[in-house]
Amino acid sequence: MRKGSIKNTRINSEVQKELANIIRGDIKDPRIAPMTCVTDVEVAPDLKTCKVYISVLGDEEARKDTLAGLKSAEGYIRHQLASSLNLRNTPSLTFVPDVSTEYGMKMSQLIDEVINKEN
């Protein structure tokens, strides 16, 4: 299976949907922020590894605590993923913070400041 193939894209989508459901409903770790979102998933073509991009609404401490909670629950999340998806291999999960939302908000704020200075 190639990286940009339709099958890989479909698997990425299904894994993202299932991970979002597992994180939102099954995990009871208090370190995980309630406003945690799975923004993107990249499953390797051999189905051995998976990068999970996580966006957390909150400060830096909330992001660190959420990533620590997800890392400690990785085995449970992987087991739940294996039981809900019928894949040849269940990928090992790597949680990566996604800061693109904060970057976009910061850029929007800077643009607004420039527009207000001109008026």
C-alpha atoms as an extended CHARMM CRD file, in Angstrom:
* protein
*
       119  EXT
         1         1  MET       CA              0.0000000000        0.0000000000        0.0000000000  PROA      1               0.0000000000
         2         2  ARG       CA              1.3940000000        3.3930000000       -0.9610000000  PROA      2               0.0000000000
         3         3  LYS       CA              1.3520000000        6.4470000000        1.2530000000  PROA      3               0.0000000000
         4         4  GLY       CA             -1.0220000000        8.5910000000       -0.8340000000  PROA      4               0.0000000000
         5         5  SER       CA             -3.2820000000        5.7710000000       -2.0090000000  PROA      5               0.0000000000
         6         6  ILE       CA             -7.0360000000        5.7820000000       -1.5790000000  PROA      6               0.0000000000
         7         7  LYS       CA             -6.8120000000        2.8070000000        0.7850000000  PROA      7               0.0000000000
         8         8  ASN       CA             -4.2960000000        4.6080000000        3.0230000000  PROA      8               0.0000000000
         9         9  THR       CA             -6.4670000000        7.7430000000        3.0450000000  PROA      9               0.0000000000
        10        10  ARG       CA             -9.5040000000        5.6760000000        4.0240000000  PROA      10              0.0000000000
        11        11  ILE       CA             -7.5880000000        3.9260000000        6.8170000000  PROA      11              0.0000000000
        12        12  ASN       CA             -6.3390000000        7.3000000000        8.1120000000  PROA      12              0.0000000000
        13        13  SER       CA             -9.9050000000        8.5950000000        8.2000000000  PROA      13              0.0000000000
        14        14  GLU       CA            -11.2690000000        5.5430000000       10.0250000000  PROA      14              0.0000000000
        15        15  VAL       CA             -8.4360000000        5.5280000000       12.5670000000  PROA      15              0.0000000000
        16        16  GLN       CA             -8.9460000000        9.2570000000       13.2210000000  PROA      16              0.0000000000
        17        17  LYS       CA            -12.6800000000        8.7890000000       13.7690000000  PROA      17              0.0000000000
        18        18  GLU       CA            -12.1900000000        5.8430000000       16.1340000000  PROA      18              0.0000000000
        19        19  LEU       CA             -9.4050000000        7.5680000000       18.1080000000  PROA      19              0.0000000000
        20        20  ALA       CA            -11.5920000000       10.6390000000       18.5800000000  PROA      20              0.0000000000
        21        21  ASN       CA            -14.4040000000        8.4610000000       19.9260000000  PROA      21              0.0000000000
        22        22  ILE       CA            -12.0560000000        6.5480000000       22.2430000000  PROA      22              0.0000000000
        23        23  ILE       CA            -10.4070000000        9.6920000000       23.6250000000  PROA      23              0.0000000000
        24        24  ARG       CA            -13.7120000000       11.5000000000       24.0620000000  PROA      24              0.0000000000
        25        25  GLY       CA            -15.7270000000        8.6780000000       25.6090000000  PROA      25              0.0000000000
        26        26  ASP       CA            -13.6100000000        5.8830000000       27.0470000000  PROA      26              0.0000000000
        27        27  ILE       CA            -10.6390000000        7.4980000000       28.7800000000  PROA      27              0.0000000000
        28        28  LYS       CA            -11.2870000000        8.8160000000       32.2840000000  PROA      28              0.0000000000
        29        29  ASP       CA             -7.8060000000       10.2520000000       32.9700000000  PROA      29              0.0000000000
        30        30  PRO       CA             -8.1720000000       13.6880000000       34.6290000000  PROA      30              0.0000000000
        31        31  ARG       CA             -4.9700000000       14.9030000000       32.9470000000  PROA      31              0.0000000000
        32        32  ILE       CA             -6.6370000000       14.8200000000       29.5280000000  PROA      32              0.0000000000
        33        33  ALA       CA             -8.2960000000       18.1610000000       28.8120000000  PROA      33              0.0000000000
        34        34  PRO       CA            -11.9990000000       18.0560000000       27.9130000000  PROA      34              0.0000000000
        35        35  MET       CA            -11.3540000000       20.1110000000       24.7580000000  PROA      35              0.0000000000
        36        36  THR       CA             -8.9670000000       17.6340000000       23.1270000000  PROA      36              0.0000000000
        37        37  CYS       CA             -9.2850000000       17.1010000000       19.3850000000  PROA      37              0.0000000000
        38        38  VAL       CA             -7.6680000000       14.5950000000       17.0140000000  PROA      38              0.0000000000
        39        39  THR       CA             -6.8340000000       16.8730000000       14.0810000000  PROA      39              0.0000000000
        40        40  ASP       CA             -4.9880000000       14.4390000000       11.8270000000  PROA      40              0.0000000000
        41        41  VAL       CA             -3.7070000000       10.8760000000       11.6670000000  PROA      41              0.0000000000
        42        42  GLU       CA             -0.8970000000        9.4650000000        9.5280000000  PROA      42              0.0000000000
        43        43  VAL       CA             -0.8160000000        5.6750000000        9.4190000000  PROA      43              0.0000000000
        44        44  ALA       CA              2.3040000000        4.1900000000        7.8240000000  PROA      44              0.0000000000
        45        45  PRO       CA              1.6700000000        2.1110000000        4.6890000000  PROA      45              0.0000000000
        46        46  ASP       CA              2.7980000000       -1.0690000000        6.4970000000  PROA      46              0.0000000000
        47        47  LEU       CA              0.3110000000       -0.3600000000        9.3540000000  PROA      47              0.0000000000
        48        48  LYS       CA              3.0750000000       -0.5750000000       11.9750000000  PROA      48              0.0000000000
        49        49  THR       CA              3.1510000000        3.0400000000       13.2020000000  PROA      49              0.0000000000
        50        50  CYS       CA              0.7200000000        5.9150000000       13.4380000000  PROA      50              0.0000000000
        51        51  LYS       CA              1.2620000000        9.6060000000       14.1890000000  PROA      51              0.0000000000
        52        52  VAL       CA             -1.7200000000       11.1580000000       15.9350000000  PROA      52              0.0000000000
        53        53  TYR       CA             -1.8660000000       14.9590000000       15.8770000000  PROA      53              0.0000000000
        54        54  ILE       CA             -3.6140000000       16.2970000000       18.9750000000  PROA      54              0.0000000000
        55        55  SER       CA             -4.9310000000       19.8210000000       19.4520000000  PROA      55              0.0000000000
        56        56  VAL       CA             -5.7010000000       20.9620000000       22.9990000000  PROA      56              0.0000000000
        57        57  LEU       CA             -7.6370000000       24.1010000000       23.8450000000  PROA      57              0.0000000000
        58        58  GLY       CA             -5.8130000000       25.6240000000       26.7890000000  PROA      58              0.0000000000
        59        59  ASP       CA             -2.3910000000       26.6810000000       27.9250000000  PROA      59              0.0000000000
        60        60  GLU       CA              0.9590000000       24.9230000000       27.5930000000  PROA      60              0.0000000000
        61        61  GLU       CA              0.5230000000       23.0500000000       30.8730000000  PROA      61              0.0000000000
        62        62  ALA       CA             -2.8310000000       21.6130000000       29.7380000000  PROA      62              0.0000000000
        63        63  ARG       CA             -1.1970000000       20.4640000000       26.4830000000  PROA      63              0.0000000000
        64        64  LYS       CA              1.6780000000       18.7610000000       28.3320000000  PROA      64              0.0000000000
        65        65  ASP       CA             -0.6830000000       17.0700000000       30.8150000000  PROA      65              0.0000000000
        66        66  THR       CA             -2.9440000000       15.8560000000       28.0100000000  PROA      66              0.0000000000
        67        67  LEU       CA             -0.0370000000       14.4020000000       26.0330000000  PROA      67              0.0000000000
        68        68  ALA       CA              1.2830000000       12.6950000000       29.1940000000  PROA      68              0.0000000000
        69        69  GLY       CA             -2.1640000000       11.2250000000       29.8940000000  PROA      69              0.0000000000
        70        70  LEU       CA             -2.5260000000        9.9850000000       26.3310000000  PROA      70              0.0000000000
        71        71  LYS       CA              0.9570000000        8.4710000000       26.3860000000  PROA      71              0.0000000000
        72        72  SER       CA              0.1780000000        6.5810000000       29.5920000000  PROA      72              0.0000000000
        73        73  ALA       CA             -3.1130000000        5.3000000000       28.1130000000  PROA      73              0.0000000000
        74        74  GLU       CA             -1.5190000000        4.2990000000       24.7940000000  PROA      74              0.0000000000
        75        75  GLY       CA             -1.8490000000        0.5570000000       25.4340000000  PROA      75              0.0000000000
        76        76  TYR       CA             -5.5230000000        0.8500000000       26.3170000000  PROA      76              0.0000000000
        77        77  ILE       CA             -6.2070000000        3.0960000000       23.3090000000  PROA      77              0.0000000000
        78        78  ARG       CA             -4.4090000000        0.6650000000       21.0010000000  PROA      78              0.0000000000
        79        79  HSD       CA             -6.4050000000       -2.2740000000       22.4070000000  PROA      79              0.0000000000
        80        80  GLN       CA             -9.6940000000       -0.3900000000       21.8910000000  PROA      80              0.0000000000
        81        81  LEU       CA             -8.6140000000        0.5420000000       18.3640000000  PROA      81              0.0000000000
        82        82  ALA       CA             -7.8060000000       -3.0980000000       17.5770000000  PROA      82              0.0000000000
        83        83  SER       CA            -11.2100000000       -4.2530000000       18.7900000000  PROA      83              0.0000000000
        84        84  SER       CA            -13.1200000000       -1.6240000000       16.8040000000  PROA      84              0.0000000000
        85        85  LEU       CA            -11.1640000000       -1.7790000000       13.5240000000  PROA      85              0.0000000000
        86        86  ASN       CA            -10.4100000000       -4.8940000000       11.5230000000  PROA      86              0.0000000000
        87        87  LEU       CA             -6.8340000000       -4.2280000000       10.4020000000  PROA      87              0.0000000000
        88        88  ARG       CA             -4.0580000000       -6.7030000000        9.6830000000  PROA      88              0.0000000000
        89        89  ASN       CA             -1.8230000000       -4.9100000000       12.2100000000  PROA      89              0.0000000000
        90        90  THR       CA             -2.7870000000       -2.4260000000       14.8770000000  PROA      90              0.0000000000
        91        91  PRO       CA             -0.3100000000        0.4590000000       14.6370000000  PROA      91              0.0000000000
        92        92  SER       CA              1.6990000000        1.7040000000       17.5810000000  PROA      92              0.0000000000
        93        93  LEU       CA              0.5940000000        5.2400000000       18.3990000000  PROA      93              0.0000000000
        94        94  THR       CA              2.7360000000        8.3550000000       18.6930000000  PROA      94              0.0000000000
        95        95  PHE       CA              0.9550000000       11.4680000000       19.9630000000  PROA      95              0.0000000000
        96        96  VAL       CA              2.1920000000       14.7480000000       18.4870000000  PROA      96              0.0000000000
        97        97  PRO       CA              0.9480000000       18.2000000000       19.5620000000  PROA      97              0.0000000000
        98        98  ASP       CA             -0.7160000000       20.1340000000       16.7400000000  PROA      98              0.0000000000
        99        99  VAL       CA             -0.1370000000       23.8600000000       17.1790000000  PROA      99              0.0000000000
       100       100  SER       CA             -1.5550000000       24.9500000000       13.8200000000  PROA      100             0.0000000000
       101       101  THR       CA             -4.7680000000       26.2570000000       15.4200000000  PROA      101             0.0000000000
       102       102  GLU       CA             -2.8690000000       28.5030000000       17.8320000000  PROA      102             0.0000000000
       103       103  TYR       CA             -0.6010000000       29.6330000000       15.0010000000  PROA      103             0.0000000000
       104       104  GLY       CA             -3.6250000000       30.5770000000       12.8930000000  PROA      104             0.0000000000
       105       105  MET       CA             -5.1870000000       32.4980000000       15.7890000000  PROA      105             0.0000000000
       106       106  LYS       CA             -1.9260000000       34.3710000000       16.3920000000  PROA      106             0.0000000000
       107       107  MET       CA             -1.6180000000       35.3020000000       12.7010000000  PROA      107             0.0000000000
       108       108  SER       CA             -5.2340000000       36.4840000000       12.6630000000  PROA      108             0.0000000000
       109       109  GLN       CA             -4.5630000000       38.6340000000       15.7360000000  PROA      109             0.0000000000
       110       110  LEU       CA             -1.4690000000       40.1750000000       14.1140000000  PROA      110             0.0000000000
       111       111  ILE       CA             -3.4220000000       40.9480000000       10.9350000000  PROA      111             0.0000000000
       112       112  ASP       CA             -6.1710000000       42.6000000000       13.0030000000  PROA      112             0.0000000000
       113       113  GLU       CA             -3.5650000000       44.7120000000       14.8110000000  PROA      113             0.0000000000
       114       114  VAL       CA             -2.0930000000       45.9080000000       11.4990000000  PROA      114             0.0000000000
       115       115  ILE       CA             -5.5530000000       46.7630000000       10.1390000000  PROA      115             0.0000000000
       116       116  ASN       CA             -6.4390000000       48.6950000000       13.3230000000  PROA      116             0.0000000000
       117       117  LYS       CA             -3.1780000000       50.6930000000       13.1130000000  PROA      117             0.0000000000
       118       118  GLU       CA             -3.9920000000       51.7600000000        9.5500000000  PROA      118             0.0000000000
       119       119  ASN       CA             -7.4780000000       53.0260000000       10.5030000000  PROA      119             0.0000000000
